[in-house]
Coordinates of C-alpha atoms in Angstrom, one line a residue:
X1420 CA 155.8 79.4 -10.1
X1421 CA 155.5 82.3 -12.3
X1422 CA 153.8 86.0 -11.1
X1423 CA 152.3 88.7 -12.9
X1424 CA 152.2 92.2 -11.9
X1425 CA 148.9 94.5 -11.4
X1426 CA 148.7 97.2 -14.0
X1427 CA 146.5 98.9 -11.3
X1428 CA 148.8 98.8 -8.5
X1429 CA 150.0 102.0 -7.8
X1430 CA 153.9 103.1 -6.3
X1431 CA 156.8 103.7 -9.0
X1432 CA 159.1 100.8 -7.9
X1433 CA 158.7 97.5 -9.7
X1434 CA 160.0 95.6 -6.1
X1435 CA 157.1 97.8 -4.5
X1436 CA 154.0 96.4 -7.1
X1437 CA 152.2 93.6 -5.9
X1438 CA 152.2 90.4 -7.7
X1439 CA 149.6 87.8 -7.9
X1440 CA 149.9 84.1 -9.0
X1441 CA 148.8 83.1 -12.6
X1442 CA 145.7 81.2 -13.4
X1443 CA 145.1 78.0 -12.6
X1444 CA 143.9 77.1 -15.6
X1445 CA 147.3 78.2 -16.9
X1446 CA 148.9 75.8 -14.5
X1447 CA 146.3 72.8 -15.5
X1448 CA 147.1 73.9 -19.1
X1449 CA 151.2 73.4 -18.8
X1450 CA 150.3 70.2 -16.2
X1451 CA 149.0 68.7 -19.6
X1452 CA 152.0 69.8 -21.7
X1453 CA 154.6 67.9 -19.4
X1454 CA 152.6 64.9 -19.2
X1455 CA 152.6 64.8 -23.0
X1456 CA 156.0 65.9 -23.3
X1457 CA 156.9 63.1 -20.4
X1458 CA 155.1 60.5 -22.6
X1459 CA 157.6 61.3 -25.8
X1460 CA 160.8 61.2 -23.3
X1461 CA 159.2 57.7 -22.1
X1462 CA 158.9 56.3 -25.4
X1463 CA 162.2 58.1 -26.6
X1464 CA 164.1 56.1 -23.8
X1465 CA 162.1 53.0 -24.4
X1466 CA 163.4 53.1 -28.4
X1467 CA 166.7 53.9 -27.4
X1468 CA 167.3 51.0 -25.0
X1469 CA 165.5 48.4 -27.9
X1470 CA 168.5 49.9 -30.5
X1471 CA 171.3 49.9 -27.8
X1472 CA 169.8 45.9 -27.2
X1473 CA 170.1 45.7 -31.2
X1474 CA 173.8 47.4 -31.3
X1475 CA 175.0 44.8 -28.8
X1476 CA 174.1 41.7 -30.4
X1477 CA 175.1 43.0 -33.7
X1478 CA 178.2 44.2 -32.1
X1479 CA 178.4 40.6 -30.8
X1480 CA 177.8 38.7 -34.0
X1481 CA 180.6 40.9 -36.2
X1482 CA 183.0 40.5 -33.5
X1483 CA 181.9 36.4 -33.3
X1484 CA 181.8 36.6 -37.9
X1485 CA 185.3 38.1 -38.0
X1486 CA 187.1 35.4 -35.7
X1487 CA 185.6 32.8 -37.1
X1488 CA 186.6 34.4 -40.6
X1489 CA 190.0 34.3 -39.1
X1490 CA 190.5 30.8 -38.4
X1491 CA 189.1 29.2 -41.4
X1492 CA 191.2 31.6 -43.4
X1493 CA 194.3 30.5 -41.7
X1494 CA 192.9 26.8 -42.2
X1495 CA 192.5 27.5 -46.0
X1496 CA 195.8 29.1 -46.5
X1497 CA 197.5 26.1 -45.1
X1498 CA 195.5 24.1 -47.2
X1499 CA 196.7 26.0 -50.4
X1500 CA 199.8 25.5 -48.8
X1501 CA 199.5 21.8 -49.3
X1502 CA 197.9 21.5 -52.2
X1503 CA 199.3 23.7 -54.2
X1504 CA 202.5 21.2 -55.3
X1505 CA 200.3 19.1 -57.4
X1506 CA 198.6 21.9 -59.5
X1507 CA 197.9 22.8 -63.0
X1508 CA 199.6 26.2 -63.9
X1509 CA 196.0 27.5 -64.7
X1510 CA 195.0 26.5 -60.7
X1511 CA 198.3 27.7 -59.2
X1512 CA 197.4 31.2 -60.5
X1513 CA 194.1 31.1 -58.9
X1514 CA 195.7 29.9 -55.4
X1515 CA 197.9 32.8 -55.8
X1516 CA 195.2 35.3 -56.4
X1517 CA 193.3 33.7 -53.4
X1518 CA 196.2 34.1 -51.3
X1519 CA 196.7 37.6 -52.4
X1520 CA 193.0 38.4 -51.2
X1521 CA 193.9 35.8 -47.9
X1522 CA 197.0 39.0 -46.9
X1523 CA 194.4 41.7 -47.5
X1524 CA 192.2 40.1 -45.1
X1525 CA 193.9 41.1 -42.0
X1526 CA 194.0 45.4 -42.5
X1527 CA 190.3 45.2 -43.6
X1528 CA 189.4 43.0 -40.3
X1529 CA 191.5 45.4 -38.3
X1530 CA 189.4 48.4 -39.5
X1531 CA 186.1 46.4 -38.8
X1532 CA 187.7 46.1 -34.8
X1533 CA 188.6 49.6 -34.7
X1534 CA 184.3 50.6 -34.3
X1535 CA 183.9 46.9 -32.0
X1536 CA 184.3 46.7 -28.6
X1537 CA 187.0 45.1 -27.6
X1538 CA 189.1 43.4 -24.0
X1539 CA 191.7 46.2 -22.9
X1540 CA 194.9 45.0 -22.9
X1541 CA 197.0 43.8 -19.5
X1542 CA 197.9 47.5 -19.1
X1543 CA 194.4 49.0 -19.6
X1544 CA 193.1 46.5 -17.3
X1545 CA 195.4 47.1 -14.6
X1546 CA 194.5 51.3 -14.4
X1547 CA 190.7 51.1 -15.5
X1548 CA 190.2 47.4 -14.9
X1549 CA 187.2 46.4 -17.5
X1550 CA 185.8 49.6 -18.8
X1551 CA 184.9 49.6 -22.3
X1552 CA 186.7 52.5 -24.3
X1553 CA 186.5 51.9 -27.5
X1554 CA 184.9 54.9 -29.5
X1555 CA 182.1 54.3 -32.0
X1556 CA 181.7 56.9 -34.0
X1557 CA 184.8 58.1 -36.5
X1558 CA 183.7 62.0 -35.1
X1559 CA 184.8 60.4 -31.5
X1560 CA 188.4 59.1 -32.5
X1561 CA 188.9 61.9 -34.3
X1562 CA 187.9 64.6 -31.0
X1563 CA 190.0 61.8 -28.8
X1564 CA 193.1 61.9 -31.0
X1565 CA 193.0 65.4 -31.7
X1566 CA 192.8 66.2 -28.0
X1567 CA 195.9 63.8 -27.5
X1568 CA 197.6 65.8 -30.0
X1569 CA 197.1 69.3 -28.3
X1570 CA 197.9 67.4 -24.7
X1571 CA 201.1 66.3 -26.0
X1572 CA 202.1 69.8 -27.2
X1573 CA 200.6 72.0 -24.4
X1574 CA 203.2 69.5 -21.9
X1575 CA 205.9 69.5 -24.3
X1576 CA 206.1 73.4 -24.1
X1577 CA 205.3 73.5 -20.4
X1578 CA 208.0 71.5 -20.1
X1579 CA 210.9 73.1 -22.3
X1580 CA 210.1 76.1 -20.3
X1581 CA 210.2 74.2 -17.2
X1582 CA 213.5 72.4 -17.9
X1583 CA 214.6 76.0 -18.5
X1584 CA 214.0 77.3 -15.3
X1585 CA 215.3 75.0 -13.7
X1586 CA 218.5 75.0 -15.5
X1587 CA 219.2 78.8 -15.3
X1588 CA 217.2 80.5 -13.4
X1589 CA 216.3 78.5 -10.1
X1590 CA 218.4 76.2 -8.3
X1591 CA 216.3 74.2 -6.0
X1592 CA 215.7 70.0 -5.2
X1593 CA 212.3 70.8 -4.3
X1594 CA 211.7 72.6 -7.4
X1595 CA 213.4 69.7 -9.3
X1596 CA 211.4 67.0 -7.8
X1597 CA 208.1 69.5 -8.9
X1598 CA 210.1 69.1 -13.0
X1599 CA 210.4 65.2 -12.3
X1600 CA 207.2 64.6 -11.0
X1601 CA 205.5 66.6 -14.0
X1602 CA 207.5 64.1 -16.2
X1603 CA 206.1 61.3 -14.3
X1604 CA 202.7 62.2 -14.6
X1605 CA 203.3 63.2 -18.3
X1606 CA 204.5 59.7 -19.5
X1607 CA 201.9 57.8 -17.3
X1608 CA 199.3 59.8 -18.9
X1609 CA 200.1 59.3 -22.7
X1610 CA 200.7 55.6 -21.8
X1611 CA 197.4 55.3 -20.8
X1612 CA 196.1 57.3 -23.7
X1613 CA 198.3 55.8 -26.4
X1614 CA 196.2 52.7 -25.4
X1615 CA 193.2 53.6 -25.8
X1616 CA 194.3 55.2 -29.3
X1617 CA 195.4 51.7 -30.1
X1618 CA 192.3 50.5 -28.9
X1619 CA 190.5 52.9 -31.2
X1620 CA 192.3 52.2 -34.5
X1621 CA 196.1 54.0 -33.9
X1622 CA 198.8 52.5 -35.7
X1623 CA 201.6 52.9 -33.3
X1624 CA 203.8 50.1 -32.6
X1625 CA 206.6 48.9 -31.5
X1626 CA 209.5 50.5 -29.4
X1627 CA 207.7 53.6 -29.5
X1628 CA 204.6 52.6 -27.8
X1629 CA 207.6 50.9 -25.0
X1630 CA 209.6 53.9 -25.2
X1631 CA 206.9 55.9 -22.5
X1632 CA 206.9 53.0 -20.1
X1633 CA 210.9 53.5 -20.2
X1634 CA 211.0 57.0 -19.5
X1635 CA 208.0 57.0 -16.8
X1636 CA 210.2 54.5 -14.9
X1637 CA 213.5 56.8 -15.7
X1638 CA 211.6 59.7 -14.5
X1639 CA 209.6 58.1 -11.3
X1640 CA 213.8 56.9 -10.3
X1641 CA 214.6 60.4 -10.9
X1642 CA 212.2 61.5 -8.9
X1643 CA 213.6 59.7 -5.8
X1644 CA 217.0 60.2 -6.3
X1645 CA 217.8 62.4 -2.9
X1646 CA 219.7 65.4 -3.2
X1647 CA 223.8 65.4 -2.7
X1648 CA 226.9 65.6 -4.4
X1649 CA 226.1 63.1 -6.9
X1650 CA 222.8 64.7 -7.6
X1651 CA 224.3 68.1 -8.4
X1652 CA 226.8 66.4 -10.6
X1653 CA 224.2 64.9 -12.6
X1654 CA 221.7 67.8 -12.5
X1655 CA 222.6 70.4 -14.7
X1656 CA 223.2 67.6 -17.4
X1657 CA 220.1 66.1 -17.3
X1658 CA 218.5 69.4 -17.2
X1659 CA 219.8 70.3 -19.8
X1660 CA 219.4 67.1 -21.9
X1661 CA 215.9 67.5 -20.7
X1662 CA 215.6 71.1 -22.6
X1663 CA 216.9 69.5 -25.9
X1664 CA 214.6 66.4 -25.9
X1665 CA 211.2 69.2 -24.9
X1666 CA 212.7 71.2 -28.0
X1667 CA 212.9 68.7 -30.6
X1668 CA 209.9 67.5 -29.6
X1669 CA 208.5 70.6 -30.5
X1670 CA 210.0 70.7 -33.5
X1671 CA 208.8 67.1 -34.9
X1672 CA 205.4 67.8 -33.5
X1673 CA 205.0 70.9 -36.2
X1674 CA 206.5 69.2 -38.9
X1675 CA 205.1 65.8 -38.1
X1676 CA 201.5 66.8 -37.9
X1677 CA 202.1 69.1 -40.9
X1678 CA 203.2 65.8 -43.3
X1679 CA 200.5 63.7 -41.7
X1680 CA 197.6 66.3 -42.7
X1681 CA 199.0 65.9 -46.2
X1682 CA 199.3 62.2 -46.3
X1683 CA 195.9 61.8 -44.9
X1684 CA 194.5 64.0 -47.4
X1685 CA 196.5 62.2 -50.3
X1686 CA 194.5 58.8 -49.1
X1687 CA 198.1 57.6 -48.1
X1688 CA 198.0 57.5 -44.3
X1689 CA 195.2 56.3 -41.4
X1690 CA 193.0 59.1 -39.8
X1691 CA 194.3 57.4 -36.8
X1692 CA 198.2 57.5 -37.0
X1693 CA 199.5 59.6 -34.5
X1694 CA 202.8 61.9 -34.2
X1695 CA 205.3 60.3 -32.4
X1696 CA 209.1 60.9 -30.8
X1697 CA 210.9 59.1 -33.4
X1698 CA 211.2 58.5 -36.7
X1699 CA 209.0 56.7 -39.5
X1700 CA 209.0 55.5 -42.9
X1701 CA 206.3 58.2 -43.5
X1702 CA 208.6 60.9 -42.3
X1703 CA 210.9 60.6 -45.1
X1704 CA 209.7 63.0 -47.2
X1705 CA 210.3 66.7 -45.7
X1706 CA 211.0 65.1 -42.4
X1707 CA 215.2 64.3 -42.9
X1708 CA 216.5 66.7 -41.6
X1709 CA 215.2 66.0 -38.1
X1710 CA 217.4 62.8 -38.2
X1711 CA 220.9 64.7 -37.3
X1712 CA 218.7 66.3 -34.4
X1713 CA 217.3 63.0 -33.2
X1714 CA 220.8 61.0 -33.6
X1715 CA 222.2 63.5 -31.4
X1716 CA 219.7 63.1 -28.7
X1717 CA 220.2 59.8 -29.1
X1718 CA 224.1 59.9 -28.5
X1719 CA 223.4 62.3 -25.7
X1720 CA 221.0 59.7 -23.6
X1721 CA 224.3 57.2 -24.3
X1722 CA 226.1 59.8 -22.8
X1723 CA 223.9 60.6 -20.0
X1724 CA 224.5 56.4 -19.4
X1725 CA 228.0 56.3 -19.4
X1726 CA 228.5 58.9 -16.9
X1727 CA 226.0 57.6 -14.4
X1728 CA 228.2 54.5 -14.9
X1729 CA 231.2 55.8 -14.1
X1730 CA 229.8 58.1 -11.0
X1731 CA 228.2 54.4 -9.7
X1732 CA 231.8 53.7 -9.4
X1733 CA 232.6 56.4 -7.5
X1734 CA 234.0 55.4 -3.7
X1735 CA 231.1 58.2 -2.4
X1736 CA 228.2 56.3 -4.5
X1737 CA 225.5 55.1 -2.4
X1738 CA 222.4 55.7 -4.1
X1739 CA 220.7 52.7 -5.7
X1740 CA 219.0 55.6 -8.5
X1741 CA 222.8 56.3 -9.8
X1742 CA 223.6 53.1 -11.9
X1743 CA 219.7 52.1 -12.6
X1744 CA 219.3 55.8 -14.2
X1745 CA 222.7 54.4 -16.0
X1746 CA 220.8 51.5 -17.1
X1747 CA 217.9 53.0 -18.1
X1748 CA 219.5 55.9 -20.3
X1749 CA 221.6 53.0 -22.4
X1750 CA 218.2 51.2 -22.6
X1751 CA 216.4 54.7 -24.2
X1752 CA 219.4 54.9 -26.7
X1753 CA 219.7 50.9 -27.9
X1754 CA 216.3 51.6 -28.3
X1755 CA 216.2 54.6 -29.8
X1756 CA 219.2 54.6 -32.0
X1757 CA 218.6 50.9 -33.6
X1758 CA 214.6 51.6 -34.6
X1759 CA 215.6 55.2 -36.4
X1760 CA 218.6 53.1 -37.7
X1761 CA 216.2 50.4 -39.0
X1762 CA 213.7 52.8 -40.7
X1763 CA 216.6 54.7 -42.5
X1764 CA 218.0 51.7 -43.7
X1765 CA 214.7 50.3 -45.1
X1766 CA 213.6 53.4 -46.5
X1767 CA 217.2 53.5 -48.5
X1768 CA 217.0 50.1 -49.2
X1769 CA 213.3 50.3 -51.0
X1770 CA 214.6 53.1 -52.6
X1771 CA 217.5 51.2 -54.6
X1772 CA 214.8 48.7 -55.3
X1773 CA 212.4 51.1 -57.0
X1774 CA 215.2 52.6 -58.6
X1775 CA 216.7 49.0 -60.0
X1776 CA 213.0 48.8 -61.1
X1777 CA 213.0 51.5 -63.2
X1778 CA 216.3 50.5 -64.8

């Protein structure tokens, strides 16, 4: 309730003056105003639940349109398949344009799904069970993504100078298992974000999307491996190794997101593609000269492998973490090493095609 104070009541302090309540007809006056502004926010909500109605059947129907778009196009294509054989050269060229259109078919549909709601995938389902997270406007995916972005390099510094302290400055299991478990949380985290981004449009595929689930399971084994002789053999490697992988992530962050904001304004990426640890055909131009960096991490993680393989053998080996961190690291650079390898080499091959083109 608000008060006003008597001009006639005397004293100098304001907390001494007297106050006396406001008129009712003032109150009976701003009674009236809610109860009209009450009426608008009724009617407001009413509308808004008769167009969220509306948004789910329509969202309904498209998603219902474009399957069913899907499987006669498949049927059709087959059928050109089969007829085509027995064919003037007039039709055959109209079957071939229609199957041209048939193959553009697929990226147009996948940008319709990217504003539909859609089933999580066995892994979404498993850590939010059925929760819708598809975002509907582009301004959402963008925020999303962008936030993903700045997550990924606020952790990747925190954790190059993490890694560094605990390489040369402090000397401590507890503190280790305090690096470890940061790197477990860290890898569970973009996982689970990485799917939604898929969810919402992100191109990312492939080994790279596996390569987090890898390292959250090399990191959660890490993580339990107790502390000994074999554990100090291995630490100051992995620490180490740890500090080079944080710092060129660093670097292909900044030079990554650099080429993508050109691409993207060149029309010759998705809003949605993402930065990742590896290497892409997109990355080829400016990019290069991360590739001795990365093939050196990669060799280092087949390093990492063959030592744990040889301390497994080790008379004084009990721990179960030795040779399953072994196995794990030559998993990361088979991995690793054979996807950049197979972008590099179909980069170079396109390459001499264009250039035979041109000849």
């Amino acid at each position: 309730m608000r008060f006003k104070t008597r001009p006639d009541q005397p004293g100098s302090s304001i907390s001494n003056m007297a106050l006396r309540p406001i008129a009712f007809s003032d109150c009976l006056q701003e009674w009236e105003d809610l109860e009209k502004d009450y009426q608008q926010v009724q009617e407001t909500h009413r509308l808004y639940k008769q167009k969220l109605d509306e948004l789910t059947k329509l969202q309904t129907s498209c998603s219902t349109s474009i399957a069913r778009q899907r499987k006669r196009l498949r049927e059709l294509s087959q059928g050109l398949s089969e007829c085509r054989a027995g064919v003037l050269p007039e039709e055959a060229s109209v079957i071939d344009g229609i199957k041209a259109l048939i193959k553009e078919r697929p990226g147009i549909f996948f940008e319709m799904e990217a504003f539909l709601p859609k089933k999580n995938g066995l892994y979404l389902s498993l850590v939010l069970g059925n929760v819708n997270v598809t975002l509907l406007s582009k301004q959402a995916k963008f925020a999303y993504k962008d936030e993903y972005e700045k997550f990924k390099l606020c952790l990747t510094i925190l954790l190059l100078l993490f890694s560094f302290t605990c390489r040369f400055l402090v000397s401590n299991r507890a503190v280790d298992s305090l690096f470890n478990f940061l790197l477990v949380w860290y890898y569970c985290t973009l996982t689970i974000r990485e799917s939604i981004l898929i969810n919402n449009g992100s191109r990312i595929k492939g080994w790279w999307v596996f390569h987090h689930y890898v390292s959250t399971f090399l990191s959660g084994v890490m993580l339990t491996w107790p502390d000994g002789k074999l554990y100090q053999m291995f630490r100051n490697q992995f620490l180490a190794y740890s500090l080079y992988q944080s710092l060129v992530q660093f670097l292909q962050y900044y030079y990554q997101s650099g080429c993508l904001y050109r691409l993207r304004a060149l029309g010759e990426r998705h809003n949605m593609d993402l930065t990742v640890e590896g290497f892409q055909s997109w990355m080829w131009r400016g990019l290069t000269f991360l590739l001795p960096f990365l093939f050196f991490g990669h060799f280092w993680q087949l390093y990492n492998g063959l030592c744990l393989f040889w301390m497994a053998r080790l008379p004084e080996c009990r721990e179960w973490q030795v040779l399953m961190c072994s196995f794990t690291f030559l998993v990361l650079f088979l991995g690793n090493f054979c996807t950049t390898l197979g972008v590099v080499y179909q980069k170079l091959q396109n390459k001499s095609q264009g250039r035979a083109k041109r000849l």
